[in-house]
mmCIF file of C-alpha atoms in Angstrom:
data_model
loop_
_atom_site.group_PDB
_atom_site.id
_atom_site.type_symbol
_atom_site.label_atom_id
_atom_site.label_comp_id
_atom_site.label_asym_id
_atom_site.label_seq_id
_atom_site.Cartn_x
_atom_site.Cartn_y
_atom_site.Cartn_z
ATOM 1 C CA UNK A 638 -4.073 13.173 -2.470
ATOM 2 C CA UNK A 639 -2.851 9.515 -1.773
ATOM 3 C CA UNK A 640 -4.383 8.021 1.122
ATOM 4 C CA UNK A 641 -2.703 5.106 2.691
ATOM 5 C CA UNK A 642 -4.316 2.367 5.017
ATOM 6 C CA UNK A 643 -2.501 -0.388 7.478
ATOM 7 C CA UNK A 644 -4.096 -3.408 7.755
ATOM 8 C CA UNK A 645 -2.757 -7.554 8.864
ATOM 9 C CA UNK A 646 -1.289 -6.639 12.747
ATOM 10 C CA UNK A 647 -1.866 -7.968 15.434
ATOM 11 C CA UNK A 648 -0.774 -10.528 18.790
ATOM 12 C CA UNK A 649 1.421 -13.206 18.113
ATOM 13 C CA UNK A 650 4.086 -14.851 20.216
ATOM 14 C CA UNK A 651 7.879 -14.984 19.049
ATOM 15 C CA UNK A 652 8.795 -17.140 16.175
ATOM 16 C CA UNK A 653 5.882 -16.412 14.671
ATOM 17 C CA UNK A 654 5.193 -14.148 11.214
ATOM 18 C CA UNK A 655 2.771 -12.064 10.513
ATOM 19 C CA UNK A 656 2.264 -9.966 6.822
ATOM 20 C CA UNK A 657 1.444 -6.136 7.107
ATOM 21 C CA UNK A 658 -0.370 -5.023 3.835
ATOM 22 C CA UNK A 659 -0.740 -0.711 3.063
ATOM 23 C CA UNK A 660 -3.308 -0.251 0.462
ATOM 24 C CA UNK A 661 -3.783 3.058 -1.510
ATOM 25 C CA UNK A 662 -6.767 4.883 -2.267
ATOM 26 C CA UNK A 663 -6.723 8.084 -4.441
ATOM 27 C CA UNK A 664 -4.083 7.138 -6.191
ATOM 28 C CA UNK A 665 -1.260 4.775 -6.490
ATOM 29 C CA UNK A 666 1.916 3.853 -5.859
ATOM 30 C CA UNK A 667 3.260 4.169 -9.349
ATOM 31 C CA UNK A 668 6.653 6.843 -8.845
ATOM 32 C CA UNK A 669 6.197 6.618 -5.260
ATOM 33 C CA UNK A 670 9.272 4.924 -2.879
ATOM 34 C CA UNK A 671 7.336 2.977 -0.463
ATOM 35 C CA UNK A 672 8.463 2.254 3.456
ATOM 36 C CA UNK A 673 7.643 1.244 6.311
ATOM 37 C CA UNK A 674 8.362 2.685 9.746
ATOM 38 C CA UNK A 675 8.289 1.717 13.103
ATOM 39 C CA UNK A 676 7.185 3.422 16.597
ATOM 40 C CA UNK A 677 6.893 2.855 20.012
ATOM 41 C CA UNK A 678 5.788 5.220 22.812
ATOM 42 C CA UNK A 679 8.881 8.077 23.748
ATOM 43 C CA UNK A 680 11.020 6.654 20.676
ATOM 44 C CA UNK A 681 11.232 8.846 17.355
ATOM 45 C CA UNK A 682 9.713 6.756 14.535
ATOM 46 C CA UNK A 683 12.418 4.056 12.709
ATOM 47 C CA UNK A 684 13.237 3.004 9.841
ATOM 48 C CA UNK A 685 12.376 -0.617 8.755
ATOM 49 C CA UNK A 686 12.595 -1.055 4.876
ATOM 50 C CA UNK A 687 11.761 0.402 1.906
ATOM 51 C CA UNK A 688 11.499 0.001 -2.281
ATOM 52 C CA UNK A 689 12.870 2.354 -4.225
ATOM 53 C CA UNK A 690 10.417 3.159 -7.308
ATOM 54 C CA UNK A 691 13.286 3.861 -9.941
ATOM 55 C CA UNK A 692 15.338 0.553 -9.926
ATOM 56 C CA UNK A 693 13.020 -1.457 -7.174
ATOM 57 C CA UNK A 694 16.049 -1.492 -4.526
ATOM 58 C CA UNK A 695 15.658 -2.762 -1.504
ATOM 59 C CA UNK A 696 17.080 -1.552 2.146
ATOM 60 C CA UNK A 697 16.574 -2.550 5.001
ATOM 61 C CA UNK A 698 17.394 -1.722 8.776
ATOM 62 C CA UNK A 699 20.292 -3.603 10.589
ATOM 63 C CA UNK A 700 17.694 -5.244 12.793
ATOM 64 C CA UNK A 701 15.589 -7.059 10.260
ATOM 65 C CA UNK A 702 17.203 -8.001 7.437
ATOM 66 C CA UNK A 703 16.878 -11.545 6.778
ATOM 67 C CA UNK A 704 13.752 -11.279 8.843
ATOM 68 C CA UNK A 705 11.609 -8.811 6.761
ATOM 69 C CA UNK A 706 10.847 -8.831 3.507
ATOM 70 C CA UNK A 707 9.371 -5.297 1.361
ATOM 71 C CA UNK A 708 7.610 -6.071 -1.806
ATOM 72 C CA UNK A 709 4.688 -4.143 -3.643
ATOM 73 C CA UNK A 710 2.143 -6.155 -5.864
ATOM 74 C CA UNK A 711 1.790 -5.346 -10.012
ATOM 75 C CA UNK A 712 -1.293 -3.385 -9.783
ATOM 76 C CA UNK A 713 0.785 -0.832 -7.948
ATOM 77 C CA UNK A 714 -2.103 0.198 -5.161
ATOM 78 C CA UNK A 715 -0.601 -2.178 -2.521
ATOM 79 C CA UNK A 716 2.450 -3.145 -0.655
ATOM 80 C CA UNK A 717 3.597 -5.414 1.672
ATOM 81 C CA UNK A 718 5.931 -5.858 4.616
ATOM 82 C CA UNK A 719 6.319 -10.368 5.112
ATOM 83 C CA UNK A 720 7.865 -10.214 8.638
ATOM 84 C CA UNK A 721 9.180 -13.785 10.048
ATOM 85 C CA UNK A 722 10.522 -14.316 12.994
ATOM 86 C CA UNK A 723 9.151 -12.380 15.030
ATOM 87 C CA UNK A 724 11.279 -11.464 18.377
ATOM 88 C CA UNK A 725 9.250 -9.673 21.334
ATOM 89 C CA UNK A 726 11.450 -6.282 20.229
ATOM 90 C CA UNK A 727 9.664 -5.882 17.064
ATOM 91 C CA UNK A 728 6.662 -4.871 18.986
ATOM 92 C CA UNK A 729 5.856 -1.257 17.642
ATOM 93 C CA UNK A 730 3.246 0.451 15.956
ATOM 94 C CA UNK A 731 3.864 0.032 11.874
ATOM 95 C CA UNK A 732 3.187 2.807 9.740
ATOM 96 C CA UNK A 733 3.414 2.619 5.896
ATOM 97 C CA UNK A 734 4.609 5.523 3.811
ATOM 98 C CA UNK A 735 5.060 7.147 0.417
ATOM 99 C CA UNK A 736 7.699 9.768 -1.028
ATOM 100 C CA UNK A 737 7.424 11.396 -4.748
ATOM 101 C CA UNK A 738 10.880 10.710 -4.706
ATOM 102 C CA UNK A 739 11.837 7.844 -6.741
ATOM 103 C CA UNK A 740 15.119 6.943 -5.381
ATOM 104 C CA UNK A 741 16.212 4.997 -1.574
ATOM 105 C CA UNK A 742 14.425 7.759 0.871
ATOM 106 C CA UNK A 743 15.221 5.974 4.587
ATOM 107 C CA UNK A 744 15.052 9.624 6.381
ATOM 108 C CA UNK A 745 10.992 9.939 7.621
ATOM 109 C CA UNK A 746 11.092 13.739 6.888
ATOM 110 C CA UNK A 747 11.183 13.114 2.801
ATOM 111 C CA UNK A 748 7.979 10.998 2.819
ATOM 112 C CA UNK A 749 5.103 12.800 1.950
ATOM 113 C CA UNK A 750 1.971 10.349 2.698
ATOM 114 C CA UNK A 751 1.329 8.323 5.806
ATOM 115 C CA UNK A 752 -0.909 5.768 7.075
ATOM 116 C CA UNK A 753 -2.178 6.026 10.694
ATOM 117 C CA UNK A 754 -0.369 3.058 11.718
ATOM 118 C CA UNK A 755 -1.379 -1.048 12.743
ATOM 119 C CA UNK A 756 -0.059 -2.336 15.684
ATOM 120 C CA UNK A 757 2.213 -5.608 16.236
ATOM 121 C CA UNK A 758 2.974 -7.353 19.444
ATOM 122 C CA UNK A 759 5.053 -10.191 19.991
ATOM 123 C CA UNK A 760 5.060 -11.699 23.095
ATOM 124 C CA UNK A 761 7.533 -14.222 24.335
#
């Protein structure tokens, strides 16, 4: 069972960039889309980006591209969300997430492991 931990969020003021890392344990990435979601309190969880494990596409949400940047590291056990300019709306708690399947998955329902989340706030 693939366990996935948040870690790198935090305070920061707008402008400013932070890097959320989700590191595996019993298992790995390897055939695994990764994502990352986004929540804040009374909203339904949102999409922010993901990597597609059979080509290594990226997507993104309208309201970070060019901002955000997905990647996942060669040993396969970690990924990473690079988030730059920060704006006081991308305060939210960020959850990481895996699906077994291999192509662009952007709906929540069709991933299969979560983390419990690391929080980001931007203030202005």
């Amino acid at each position: 069972q693939l366990q996935l931990v948040e870690s790198g969020g935090g305070l920061v003021q707008a402008g400013d960039s932070l890097r959320l890392s989700c590191t595996a344990s019993g298992g790995t990435f390897h055939d695994n889309s990764v994502a990352w979601f986004r929540q804040v309190p009374g909203r339904e969880r949102e999409f922010v980006a993901t990597v597609a494990w059979v080509d290594g596409t990226t997507t993104y949400a309208d309201s970070v591209k060019g901002r955000f940047t997905i990647s996942r590291d060669s040993t396969e056990s970690t990924h990473y969300l690079q988030m730059n300019s920060l704006e006081p709306e991308d305060t939210a708690v960020y959850y990481c997430a895996a699906s077994r399947l291999q192509f662009r998955v952007i709906s929540p329902s069709q991933y299969h492991y979560w983390g419990r989340g690391t929080q980001v706030t931007v203030s202005t």
